[in-house]
CSV table of C-alpha atoms in Angstrom, one decimal:
chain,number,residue,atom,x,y,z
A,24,UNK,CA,0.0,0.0,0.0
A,25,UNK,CA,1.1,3.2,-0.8
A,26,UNK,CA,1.7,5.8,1.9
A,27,UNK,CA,-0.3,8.4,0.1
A,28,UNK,CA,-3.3,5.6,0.3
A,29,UNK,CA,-2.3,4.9,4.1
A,30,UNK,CA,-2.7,8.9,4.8
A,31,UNK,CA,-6.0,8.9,3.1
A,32,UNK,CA,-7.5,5.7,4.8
A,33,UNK,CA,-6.6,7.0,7.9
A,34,UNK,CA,-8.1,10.1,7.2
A,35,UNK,CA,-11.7,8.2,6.4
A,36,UNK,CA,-11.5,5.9,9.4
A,37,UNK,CA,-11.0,9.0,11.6
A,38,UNK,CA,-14.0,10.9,10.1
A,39,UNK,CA,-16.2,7.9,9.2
A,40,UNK,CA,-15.4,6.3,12.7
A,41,UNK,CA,-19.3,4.4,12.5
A,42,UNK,CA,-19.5,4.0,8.7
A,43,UNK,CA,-18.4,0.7,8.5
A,44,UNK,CA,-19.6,0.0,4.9
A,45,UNK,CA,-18.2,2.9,3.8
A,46,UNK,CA,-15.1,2.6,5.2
A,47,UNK,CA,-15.0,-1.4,3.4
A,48,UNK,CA,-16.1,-0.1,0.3
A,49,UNK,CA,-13.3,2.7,0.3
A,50,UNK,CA,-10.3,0.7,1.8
A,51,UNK,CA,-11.0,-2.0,-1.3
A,52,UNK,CA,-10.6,0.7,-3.7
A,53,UNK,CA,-7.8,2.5,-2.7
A,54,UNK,CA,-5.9,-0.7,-2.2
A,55,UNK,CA,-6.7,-1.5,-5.7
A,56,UNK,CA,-5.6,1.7,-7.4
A,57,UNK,CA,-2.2,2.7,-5.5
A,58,UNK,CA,-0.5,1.1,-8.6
A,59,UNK,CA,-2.0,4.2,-10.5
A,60,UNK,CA,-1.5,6.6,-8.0
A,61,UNK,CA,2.3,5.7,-7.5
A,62,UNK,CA,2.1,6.1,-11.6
A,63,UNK,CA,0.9,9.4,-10.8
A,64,UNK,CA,2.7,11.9,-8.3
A,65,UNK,CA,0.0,14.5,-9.7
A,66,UNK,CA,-3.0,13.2,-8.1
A,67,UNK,CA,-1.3,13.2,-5.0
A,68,UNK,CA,-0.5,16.9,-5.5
A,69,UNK,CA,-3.8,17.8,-6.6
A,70,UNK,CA,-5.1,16.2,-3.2
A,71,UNK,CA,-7.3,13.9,-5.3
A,72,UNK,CA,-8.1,11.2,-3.3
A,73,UNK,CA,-9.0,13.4,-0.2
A,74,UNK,CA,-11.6,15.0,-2.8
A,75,UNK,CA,-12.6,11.8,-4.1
A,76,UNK,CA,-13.5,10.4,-0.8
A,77,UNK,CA,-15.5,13.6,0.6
A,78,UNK,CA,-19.0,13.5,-1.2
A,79,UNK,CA,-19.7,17.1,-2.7
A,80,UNK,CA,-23.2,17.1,-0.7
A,81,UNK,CA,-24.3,15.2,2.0
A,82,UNK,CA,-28.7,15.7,2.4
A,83,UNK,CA,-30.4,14.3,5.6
A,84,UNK,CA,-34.0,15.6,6.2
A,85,UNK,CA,-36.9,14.7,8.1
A,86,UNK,CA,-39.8,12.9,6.5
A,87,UNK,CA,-43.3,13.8,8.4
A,88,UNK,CA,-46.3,12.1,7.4
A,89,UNK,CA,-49.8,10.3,8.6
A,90,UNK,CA,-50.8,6.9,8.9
A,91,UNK,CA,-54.2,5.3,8.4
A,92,UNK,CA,-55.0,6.0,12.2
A,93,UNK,CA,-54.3,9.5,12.0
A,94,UNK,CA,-50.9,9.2,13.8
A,95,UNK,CA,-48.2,11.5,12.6
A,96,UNK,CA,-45.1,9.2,11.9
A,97,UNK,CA,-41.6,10.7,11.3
A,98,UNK,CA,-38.5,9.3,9.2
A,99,UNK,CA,-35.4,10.4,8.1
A,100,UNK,CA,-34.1,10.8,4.4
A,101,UNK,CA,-31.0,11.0,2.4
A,102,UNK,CA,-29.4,11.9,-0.8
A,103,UNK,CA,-25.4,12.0,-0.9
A,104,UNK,CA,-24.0,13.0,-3.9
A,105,UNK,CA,-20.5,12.4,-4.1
A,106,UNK,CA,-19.1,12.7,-7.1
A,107,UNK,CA,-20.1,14.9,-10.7
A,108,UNK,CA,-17.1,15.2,-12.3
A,109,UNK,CA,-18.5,12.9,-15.4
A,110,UNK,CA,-21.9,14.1,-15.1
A,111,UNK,CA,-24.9,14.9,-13.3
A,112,UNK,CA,-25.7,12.4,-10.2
A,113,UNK,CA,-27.0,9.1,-10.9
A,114,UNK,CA,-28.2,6.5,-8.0
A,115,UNK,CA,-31.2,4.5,-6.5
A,116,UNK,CA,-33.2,5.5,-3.6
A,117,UNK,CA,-33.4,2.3,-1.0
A,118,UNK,CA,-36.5,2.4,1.8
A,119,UNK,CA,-35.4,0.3,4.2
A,120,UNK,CA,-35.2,0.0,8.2
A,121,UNK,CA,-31.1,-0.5,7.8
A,122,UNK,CA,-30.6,3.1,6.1
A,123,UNK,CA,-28.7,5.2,7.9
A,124,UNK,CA,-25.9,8.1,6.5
A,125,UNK,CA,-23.0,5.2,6.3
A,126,UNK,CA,-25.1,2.8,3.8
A,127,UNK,CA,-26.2,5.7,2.1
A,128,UNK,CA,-22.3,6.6,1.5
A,129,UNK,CA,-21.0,3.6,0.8
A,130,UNK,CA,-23.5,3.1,-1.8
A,131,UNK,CA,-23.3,6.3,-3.1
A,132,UNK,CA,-19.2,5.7,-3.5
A,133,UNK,CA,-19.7,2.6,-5.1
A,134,UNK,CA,-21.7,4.3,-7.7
A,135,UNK,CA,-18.9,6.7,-9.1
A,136,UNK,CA,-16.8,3.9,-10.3
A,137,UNK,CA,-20.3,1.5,-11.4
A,138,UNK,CA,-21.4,5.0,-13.6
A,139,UNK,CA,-17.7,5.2,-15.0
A,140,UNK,CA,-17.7,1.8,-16.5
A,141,UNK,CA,-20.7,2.4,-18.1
A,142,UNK,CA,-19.3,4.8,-20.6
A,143,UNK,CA,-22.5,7.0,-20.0
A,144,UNK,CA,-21.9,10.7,-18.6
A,145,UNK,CA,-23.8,9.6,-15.0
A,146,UNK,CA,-21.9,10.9,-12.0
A,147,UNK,CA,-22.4,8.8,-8.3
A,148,UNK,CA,-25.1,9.5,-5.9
A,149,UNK,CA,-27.5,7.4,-3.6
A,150,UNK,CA,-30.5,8.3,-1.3
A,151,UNK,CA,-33.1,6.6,0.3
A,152,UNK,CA,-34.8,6.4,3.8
A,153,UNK,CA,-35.4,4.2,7.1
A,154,UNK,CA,-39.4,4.5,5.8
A,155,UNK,CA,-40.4,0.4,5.7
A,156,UNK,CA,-42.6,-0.2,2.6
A,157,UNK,CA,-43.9,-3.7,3.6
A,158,UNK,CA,-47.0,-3.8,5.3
A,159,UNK,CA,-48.2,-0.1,4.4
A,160,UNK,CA,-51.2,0.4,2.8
A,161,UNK,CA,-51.1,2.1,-0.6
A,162,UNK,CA,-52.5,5.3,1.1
A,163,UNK,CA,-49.6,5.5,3.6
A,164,UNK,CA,-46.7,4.7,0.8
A,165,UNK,CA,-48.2,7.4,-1.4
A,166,UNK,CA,-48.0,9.6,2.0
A,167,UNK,CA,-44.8,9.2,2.9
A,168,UNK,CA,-43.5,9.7,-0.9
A,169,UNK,CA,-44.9,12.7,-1.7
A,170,UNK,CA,-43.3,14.3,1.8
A,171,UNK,CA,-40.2,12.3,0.7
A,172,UNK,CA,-40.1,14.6,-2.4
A,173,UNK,CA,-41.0,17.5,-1.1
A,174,UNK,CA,-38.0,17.7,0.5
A,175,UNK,CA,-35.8,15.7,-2.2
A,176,UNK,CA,-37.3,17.9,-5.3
A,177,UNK,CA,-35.3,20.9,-4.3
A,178,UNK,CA,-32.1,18.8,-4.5
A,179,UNK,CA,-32.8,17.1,-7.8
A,180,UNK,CA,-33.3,17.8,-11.4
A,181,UNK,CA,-32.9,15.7,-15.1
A,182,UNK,CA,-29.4,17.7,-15.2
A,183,UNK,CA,-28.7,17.8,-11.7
A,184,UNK,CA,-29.1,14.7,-10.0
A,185,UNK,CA,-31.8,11.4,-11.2
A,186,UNK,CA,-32.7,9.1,-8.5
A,187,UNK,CA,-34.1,5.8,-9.3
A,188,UNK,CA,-35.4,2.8,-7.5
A,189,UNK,CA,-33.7,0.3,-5.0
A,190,UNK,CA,-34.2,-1.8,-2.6
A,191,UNK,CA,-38.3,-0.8,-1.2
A,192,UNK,CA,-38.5,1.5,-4.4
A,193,UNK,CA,-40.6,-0.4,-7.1
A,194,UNK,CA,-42.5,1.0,-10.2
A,195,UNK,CA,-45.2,2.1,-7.3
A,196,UNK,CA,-42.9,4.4,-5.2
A,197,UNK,CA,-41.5,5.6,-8.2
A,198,UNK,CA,-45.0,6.9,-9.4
A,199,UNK,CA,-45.7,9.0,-6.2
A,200,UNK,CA,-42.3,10.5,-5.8
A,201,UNK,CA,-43.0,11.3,-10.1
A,202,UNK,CA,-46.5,12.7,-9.0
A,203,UNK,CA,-45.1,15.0,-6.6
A,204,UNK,CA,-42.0,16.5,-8.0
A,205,UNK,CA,-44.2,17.0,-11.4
A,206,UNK,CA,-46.6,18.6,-9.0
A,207,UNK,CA,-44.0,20.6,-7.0
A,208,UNK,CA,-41.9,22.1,-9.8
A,209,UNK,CA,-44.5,22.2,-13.1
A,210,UNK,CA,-42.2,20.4,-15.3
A,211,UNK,CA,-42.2,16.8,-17.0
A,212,UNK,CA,-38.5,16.1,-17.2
A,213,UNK,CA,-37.1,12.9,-17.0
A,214,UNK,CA,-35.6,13.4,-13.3
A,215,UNK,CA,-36.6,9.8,-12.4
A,216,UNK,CA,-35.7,6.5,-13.6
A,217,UNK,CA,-37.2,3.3,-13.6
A,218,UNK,CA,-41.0,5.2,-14.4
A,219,UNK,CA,-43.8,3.3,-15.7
A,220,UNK,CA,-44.4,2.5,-19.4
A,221,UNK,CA,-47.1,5.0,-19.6
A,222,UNK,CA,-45.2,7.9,-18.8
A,223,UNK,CA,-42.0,7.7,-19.6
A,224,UNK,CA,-40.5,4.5,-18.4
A,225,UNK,CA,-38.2,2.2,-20.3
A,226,UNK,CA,-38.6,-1.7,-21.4
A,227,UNK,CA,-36.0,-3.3,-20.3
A,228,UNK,CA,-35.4,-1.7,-17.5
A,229,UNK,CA,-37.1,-4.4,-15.0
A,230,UNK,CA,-34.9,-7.0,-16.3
A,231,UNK,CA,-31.5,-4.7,-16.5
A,232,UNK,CA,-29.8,-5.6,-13.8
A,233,UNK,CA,-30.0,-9.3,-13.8
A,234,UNK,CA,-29.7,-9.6,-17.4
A,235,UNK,CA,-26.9,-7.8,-17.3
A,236,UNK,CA,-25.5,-9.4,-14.6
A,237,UNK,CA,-25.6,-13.1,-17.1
A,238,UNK,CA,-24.1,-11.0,-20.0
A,239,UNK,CA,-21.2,-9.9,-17.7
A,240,UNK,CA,-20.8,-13.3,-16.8
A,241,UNK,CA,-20.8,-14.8,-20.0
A,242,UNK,CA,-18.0,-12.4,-21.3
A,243,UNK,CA,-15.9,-13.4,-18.3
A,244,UNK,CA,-16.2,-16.9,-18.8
A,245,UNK,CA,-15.8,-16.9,-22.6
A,246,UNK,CA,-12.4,-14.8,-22.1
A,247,UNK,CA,-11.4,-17.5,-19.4
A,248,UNK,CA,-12.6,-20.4,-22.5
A,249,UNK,CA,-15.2,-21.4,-20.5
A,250,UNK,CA,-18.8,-22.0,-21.0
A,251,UNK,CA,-22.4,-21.2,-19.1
A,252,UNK,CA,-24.2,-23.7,-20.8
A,253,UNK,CA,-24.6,-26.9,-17.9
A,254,UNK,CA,-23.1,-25.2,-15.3
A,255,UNK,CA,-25.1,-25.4,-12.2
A,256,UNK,CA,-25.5,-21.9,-10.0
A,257,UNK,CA,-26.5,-21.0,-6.3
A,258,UNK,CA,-28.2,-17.6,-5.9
A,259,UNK,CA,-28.8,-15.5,-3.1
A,260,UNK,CA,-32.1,-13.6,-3.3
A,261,UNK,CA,-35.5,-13.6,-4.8
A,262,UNK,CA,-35.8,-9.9,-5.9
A,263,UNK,CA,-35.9,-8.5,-9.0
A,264,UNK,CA,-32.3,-9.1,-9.8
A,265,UNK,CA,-32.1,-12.6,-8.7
A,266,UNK,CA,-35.3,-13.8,-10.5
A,267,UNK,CA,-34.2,-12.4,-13.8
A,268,UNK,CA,-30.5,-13.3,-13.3
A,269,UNK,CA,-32.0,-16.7,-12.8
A,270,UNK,CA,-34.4,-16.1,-16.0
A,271,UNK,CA,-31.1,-15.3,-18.2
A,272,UNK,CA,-28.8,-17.8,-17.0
A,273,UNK,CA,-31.1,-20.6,-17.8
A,274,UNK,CA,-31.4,-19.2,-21.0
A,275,UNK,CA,-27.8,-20.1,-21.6
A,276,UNK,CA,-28.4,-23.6,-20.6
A,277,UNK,CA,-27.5,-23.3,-16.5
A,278,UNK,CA,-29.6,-24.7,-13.9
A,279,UNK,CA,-29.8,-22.8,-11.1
A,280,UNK,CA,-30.9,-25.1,-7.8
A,281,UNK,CA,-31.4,-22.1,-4.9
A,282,UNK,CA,-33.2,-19.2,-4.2
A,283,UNK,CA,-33.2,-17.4,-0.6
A,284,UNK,CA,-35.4,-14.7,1.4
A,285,UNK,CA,-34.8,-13.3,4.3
A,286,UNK,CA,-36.1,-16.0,6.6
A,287,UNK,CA,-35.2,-19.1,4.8
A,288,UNK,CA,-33.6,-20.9,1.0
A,289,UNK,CA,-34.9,-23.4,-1.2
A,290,UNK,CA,-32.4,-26.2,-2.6
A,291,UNK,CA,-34.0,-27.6,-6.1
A,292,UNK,CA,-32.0,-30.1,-7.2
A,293,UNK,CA,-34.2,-30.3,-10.6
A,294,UNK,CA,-34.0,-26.7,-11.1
A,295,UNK,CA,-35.7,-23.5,-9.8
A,296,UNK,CA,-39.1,-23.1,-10.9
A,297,UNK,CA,-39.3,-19.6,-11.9
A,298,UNK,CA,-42.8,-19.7,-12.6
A,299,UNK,CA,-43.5,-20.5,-8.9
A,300,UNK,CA,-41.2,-17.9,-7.9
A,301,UNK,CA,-42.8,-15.6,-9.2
A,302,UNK,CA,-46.4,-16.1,-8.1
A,303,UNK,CA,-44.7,-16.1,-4.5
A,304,UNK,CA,-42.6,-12.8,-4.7
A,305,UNK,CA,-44.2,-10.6,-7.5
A,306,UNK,CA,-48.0,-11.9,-7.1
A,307,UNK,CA,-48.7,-13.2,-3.4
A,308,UNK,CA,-45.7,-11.3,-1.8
A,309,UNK,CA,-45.0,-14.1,0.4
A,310,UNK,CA,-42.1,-16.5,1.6
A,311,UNK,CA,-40.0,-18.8,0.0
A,312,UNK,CA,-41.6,-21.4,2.4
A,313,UNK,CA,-44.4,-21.7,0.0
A,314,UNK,CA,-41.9,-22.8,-2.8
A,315,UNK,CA,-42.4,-26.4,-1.7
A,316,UNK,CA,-46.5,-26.3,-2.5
A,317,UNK,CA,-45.4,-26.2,-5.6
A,318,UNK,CA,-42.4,-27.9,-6.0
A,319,UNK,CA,-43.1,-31.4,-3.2
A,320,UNK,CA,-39.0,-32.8,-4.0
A,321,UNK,CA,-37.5,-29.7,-3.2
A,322,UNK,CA,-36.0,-28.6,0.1
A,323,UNK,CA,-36.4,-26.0,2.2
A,324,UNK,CA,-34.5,-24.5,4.8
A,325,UNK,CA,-34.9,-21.8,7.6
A,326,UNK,CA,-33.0,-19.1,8.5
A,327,UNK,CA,-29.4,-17.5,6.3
A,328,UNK,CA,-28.9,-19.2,3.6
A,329,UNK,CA,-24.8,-20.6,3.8
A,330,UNK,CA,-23.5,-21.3,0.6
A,331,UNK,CA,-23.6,-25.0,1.3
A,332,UNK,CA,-25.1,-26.3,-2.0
A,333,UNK,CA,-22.3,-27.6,-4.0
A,334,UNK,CA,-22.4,-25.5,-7.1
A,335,UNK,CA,-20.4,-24.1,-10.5
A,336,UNK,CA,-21.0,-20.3,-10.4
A,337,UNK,CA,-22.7,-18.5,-7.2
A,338,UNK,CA,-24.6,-15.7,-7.8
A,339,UNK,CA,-25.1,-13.1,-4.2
A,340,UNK,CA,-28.3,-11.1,-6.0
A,341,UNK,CA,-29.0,-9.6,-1.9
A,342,UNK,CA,-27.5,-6.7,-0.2
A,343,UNK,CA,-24.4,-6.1,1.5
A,344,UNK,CA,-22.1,-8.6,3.5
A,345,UNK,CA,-24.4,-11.3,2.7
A,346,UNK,CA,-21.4,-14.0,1.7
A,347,UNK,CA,-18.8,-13.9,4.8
A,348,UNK,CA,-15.4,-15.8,5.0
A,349,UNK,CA,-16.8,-19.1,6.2
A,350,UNK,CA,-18.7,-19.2,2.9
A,351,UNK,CA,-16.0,-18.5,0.7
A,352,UNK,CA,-13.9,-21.6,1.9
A,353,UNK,CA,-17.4,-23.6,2.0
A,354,UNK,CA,-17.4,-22.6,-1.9
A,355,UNK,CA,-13.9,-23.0,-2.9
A,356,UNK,CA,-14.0,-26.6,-1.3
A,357,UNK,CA,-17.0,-27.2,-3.3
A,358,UNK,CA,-15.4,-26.6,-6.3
A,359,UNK,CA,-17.1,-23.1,-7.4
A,360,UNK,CA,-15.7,-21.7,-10.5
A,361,UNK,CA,-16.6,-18.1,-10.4
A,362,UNK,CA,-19.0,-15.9,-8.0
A,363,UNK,CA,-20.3,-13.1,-9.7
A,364,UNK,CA,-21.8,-9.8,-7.8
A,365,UNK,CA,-25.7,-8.8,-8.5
A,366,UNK,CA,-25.7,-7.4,-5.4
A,367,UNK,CA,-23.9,-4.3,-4.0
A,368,UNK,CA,-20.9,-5.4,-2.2
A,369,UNK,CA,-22.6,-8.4,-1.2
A,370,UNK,CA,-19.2,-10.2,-0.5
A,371,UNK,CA,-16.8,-9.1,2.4
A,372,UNK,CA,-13.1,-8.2,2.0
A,373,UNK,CA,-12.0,-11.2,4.0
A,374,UNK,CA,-14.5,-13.6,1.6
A,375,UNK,CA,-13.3,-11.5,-1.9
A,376,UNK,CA,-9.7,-12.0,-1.2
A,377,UNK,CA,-9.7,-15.8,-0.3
A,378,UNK,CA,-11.6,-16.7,-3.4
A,379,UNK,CA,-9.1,-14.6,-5.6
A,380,UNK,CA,-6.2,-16.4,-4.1
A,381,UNK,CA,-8.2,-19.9,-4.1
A,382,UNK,CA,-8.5,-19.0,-8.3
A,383,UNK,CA,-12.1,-18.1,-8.4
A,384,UNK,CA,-13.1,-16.0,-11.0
A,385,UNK,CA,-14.6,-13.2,-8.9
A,386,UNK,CA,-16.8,-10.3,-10.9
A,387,UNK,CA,-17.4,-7.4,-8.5
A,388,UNK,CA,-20.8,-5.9,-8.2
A,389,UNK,CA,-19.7,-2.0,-9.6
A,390,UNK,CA,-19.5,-3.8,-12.6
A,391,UNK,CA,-21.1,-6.9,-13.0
A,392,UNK,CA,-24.2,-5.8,-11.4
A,393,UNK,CA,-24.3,-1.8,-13.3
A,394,UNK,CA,-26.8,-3.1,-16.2
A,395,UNK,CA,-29.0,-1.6,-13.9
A,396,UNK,CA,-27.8,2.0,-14.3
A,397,UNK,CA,-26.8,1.8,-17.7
A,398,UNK,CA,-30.3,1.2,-18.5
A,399,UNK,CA,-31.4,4.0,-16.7
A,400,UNK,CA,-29.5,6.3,-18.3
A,401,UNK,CA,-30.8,5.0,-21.3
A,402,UNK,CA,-34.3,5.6,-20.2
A,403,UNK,CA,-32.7,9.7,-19.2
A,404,UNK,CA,-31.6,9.4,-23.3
A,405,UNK,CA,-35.2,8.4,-23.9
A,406,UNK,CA,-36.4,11.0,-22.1
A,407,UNK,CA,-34.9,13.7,-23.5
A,408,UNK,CA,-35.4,12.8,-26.6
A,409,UNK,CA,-39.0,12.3,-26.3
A,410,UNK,CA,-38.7,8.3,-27.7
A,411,UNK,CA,-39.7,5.0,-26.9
A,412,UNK,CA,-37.3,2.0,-27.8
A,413,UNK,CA,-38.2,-1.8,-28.0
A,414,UNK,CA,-37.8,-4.1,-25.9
A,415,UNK,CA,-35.1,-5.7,-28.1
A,416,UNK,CA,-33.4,-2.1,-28.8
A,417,UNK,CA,-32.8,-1.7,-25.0
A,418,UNK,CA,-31.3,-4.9,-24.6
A,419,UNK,CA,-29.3,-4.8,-27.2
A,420,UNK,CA,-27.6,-1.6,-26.4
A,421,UNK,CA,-27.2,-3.4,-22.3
A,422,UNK,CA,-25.9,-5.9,-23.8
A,423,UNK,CA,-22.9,-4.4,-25.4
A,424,UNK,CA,-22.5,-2.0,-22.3
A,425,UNK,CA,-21.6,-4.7,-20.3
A,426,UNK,CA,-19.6,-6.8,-23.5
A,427,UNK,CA,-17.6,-3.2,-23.2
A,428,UNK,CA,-17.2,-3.3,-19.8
A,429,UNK,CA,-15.8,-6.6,-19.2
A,430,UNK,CA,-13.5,-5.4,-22.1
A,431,UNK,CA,-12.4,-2.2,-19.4
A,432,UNK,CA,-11.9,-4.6,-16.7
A,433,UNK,CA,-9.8,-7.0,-18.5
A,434,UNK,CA,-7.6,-4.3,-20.3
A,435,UNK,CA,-6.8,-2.6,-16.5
A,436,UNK,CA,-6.4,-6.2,-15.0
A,437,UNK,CA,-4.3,-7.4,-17.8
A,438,UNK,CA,-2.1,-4.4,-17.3
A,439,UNK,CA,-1.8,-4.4,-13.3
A,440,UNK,CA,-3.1,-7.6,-12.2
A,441,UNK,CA,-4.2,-10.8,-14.4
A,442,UNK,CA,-7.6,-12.2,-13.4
A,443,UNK,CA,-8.0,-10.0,-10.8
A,444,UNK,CA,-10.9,-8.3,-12.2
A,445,UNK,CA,-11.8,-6.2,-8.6
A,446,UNK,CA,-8.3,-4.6,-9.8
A,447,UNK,CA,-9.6,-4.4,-13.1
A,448,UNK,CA,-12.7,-2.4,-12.5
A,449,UNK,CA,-11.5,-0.6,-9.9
A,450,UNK,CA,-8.7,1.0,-12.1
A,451,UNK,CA,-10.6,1.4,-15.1
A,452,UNK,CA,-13.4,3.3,-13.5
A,453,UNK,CA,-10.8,5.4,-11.8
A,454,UNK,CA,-9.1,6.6,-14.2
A,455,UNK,CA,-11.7,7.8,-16.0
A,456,UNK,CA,-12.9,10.0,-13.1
A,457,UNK,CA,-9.6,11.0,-12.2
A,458,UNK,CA,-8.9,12.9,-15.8
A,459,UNK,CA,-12.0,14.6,-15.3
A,460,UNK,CA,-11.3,15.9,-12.0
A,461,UNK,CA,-7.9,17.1,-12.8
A,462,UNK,CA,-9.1,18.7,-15.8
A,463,UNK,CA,-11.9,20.8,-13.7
A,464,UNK,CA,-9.3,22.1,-11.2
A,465,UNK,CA,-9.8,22.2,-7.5
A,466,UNK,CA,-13.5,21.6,-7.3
């Protein structure tokens, strides 16, 4: 590690003392990019890694609203962007009980280099709230959004900053928080992603970051002569990135044999039923405990889901932290082949680095998992020029962003570190942030 990276990590721990995720998700990149930096004395000069790590605005309001029994209920939100220097801030909004300033930043961070590979002029930016979705009636979700965006709308704009959904944030949250900013500010303007059809949305878009996820995949394994087609895969999660990950992957010929939830996974040694799936997540909104009504051989299993199912390619489609050391050496002694990222940083430092060094082919979540974004820009290109694409257009284009990112990821690895492509993208989205912040001075 290079001193100037030792100077700035201390700097982070010391101001970011209870940001633990933040402080993982900066530590990994920094490690990764001293090569460059040593390359370059004039970064260090420039102070650009103190900049880098210090988002340009940190937003925390309150969010007031009323329940169905007239009680006045009161949450906190969040929007941090952190970086513009490629273009104007890009990044979900997550309603979830676990929010809190640190997630928000460490997601947020995550998204400068994940907007970079794209190619697209989308700088990094998250936001969200501790507001809990689940179990709200329509009336209260619609409640809280619209006092969500009160507050959010004076931060935001299609060339300032474009939220889009996340964890909690489906095509109905994204409607009210629509409704109100159009509302509050008397413009239609593309400042939201991930909209309905009907006004605005893109197709595609639903299935972005799991398709995209496969097509990253596939790139990785064809440059390492290897093949998706029979390969058997565990994924973690039953979400919208999971079930179309799952979707795509089969597609090629996989099998996938688990899904997960919070309270419990299913082991299918025939192969998932995605139909079933489906009806339990997107229709019923229940648990994975249901999966055996449908399917009477499979298994299922309460509480975390461990990584024990012997498999060819494992897929952590969750949140954060969600595949720990213990797993990693589960996998590896199983014989796993690759674990690819549809998750944010769903893999922990401890877990990334002993599957690296056990030969894993590892594909890190800022860029296997940024079909996601890269499709929402496209909807912003949409937007502003009033068009629709097909389905097939959309997918297309996503599927050569992530061809092209691969490509980035190899090229940097390649250069700095062979096959170790959390090098790779770390570099290569980097560098491309770092010559536009030294070309815009000491902003």
């Amino acid at each position: 590690m290079s001193d100037y990276v030792a100077r700035v990590l201390d700097i982070i721990k010391a101001r970011n003392a209870n940001e633990p995720e933040f402080i993982q998700a900066a530590t990994e990149v920094l490690e990764s990019i001293a090569p460059v930096l040593d390359a370059h004395p004039e970064y260090e000069a420039a102070g650009l890694l103190e900049r880098l790590v210090e988002p340009e605005r940190q937003i925390m309001f309150r969010v007031p609203w009323v329940d169905d029994n007239g009680n006045v209920q009161v949450n906190r939100g969040f929007r941090v962007q952190f970086n513009s220097a490629i273009g104007p801030y890009k990044g979900g909004c997550r309603f979830h009980p676990s929010v809190y300033l640190g997630i928000m930043k460490f997601l947020a961070f995550e998204q400068i280099f994940k907007n970079s590979l794209t190619s697209l002029p989308i700088g990094g930016a998250k936001g969200g709230s501790d507001f809990d979705p689940k179990g709200k009636s329509d009336r209260e979700v619609m409640a809280f959004c619209q006092s969500f965006m009160t507050e959010l709308s004076r931060h935001i704009g299609a060339d300032t900053d474009v939220p889009a959904g996340d964890i909690g944030v489906g095509a109905r949250e994204i409607g009210y928080l629509f409704g109100q900013y159009k509302r509050l500010k008397n413009i239609y303007e593309g400042v939201l992603t991930g909209k309905g059809l009907s006004y605005g949305g893109s197709l595609g878009r639903t299935q972005a970051t799991g398709y995209g996820l496969i097509y990253f995949t596939d790139a990785m394994f064809k440059a390492n002569g290897l093949s998706l087609e029979g390969k058997i895969c565990s994924i973690h999660g039953n979400g919208n990135v999971a079930y179309y990950a799952a979707e795509k992957v089969m597609s090629y010929g996989a099998k996938v044999v688990t899904m997960c939830d919070s309270t419990g996974w299913v082991y299918d040694p025939e192969g998932i039923d995605l139909d079933a799936v489906y009806e339990i997540r997107f229709v019923k909104r229940a648990r994975m405990s249901e999966y055996t009504n449908y399917r009477p051989n499979a298994e299922y299993h309460e509480g975390r889901y461990d990584w024990s199912v012997k498999c060819d390619i494992a897929l952590p489609c969750a949140s954060q932290n969600t595949l720990v050391l213990e797993d990693a050496e589960r996998l590896v002694k199983n014989g796993v082949i690759a674990v690819c990222e549809g998750a944010n940083m769903p893999t922990t430092l401890e877990a990334t680095e002993y599957l690296i060094k056990n030969g894993v082919l590892f594909a890190p979540g800022k860029a296997a998992n940024a079909g996601g974004v890269a499709t929402s820009a496209l909807e912003m290109s949409q937007n502003s020029q009033r068009l629709s694409w097909s389905f097939e257009e959309v997918d297309a284009k996503l599927k050569g962003i992530m061809e092209n990112i691969f490509e980035q990821v190899k090229k940097a690895s390649d250069e700095y570190e062979p096959k170790n492509y959390v090098v790779g993208a770390n570099i290569a989205g980097f560098l491309k942030i770092a010559d536009a912040m030294m070309a815009q001075g000491i902003v």
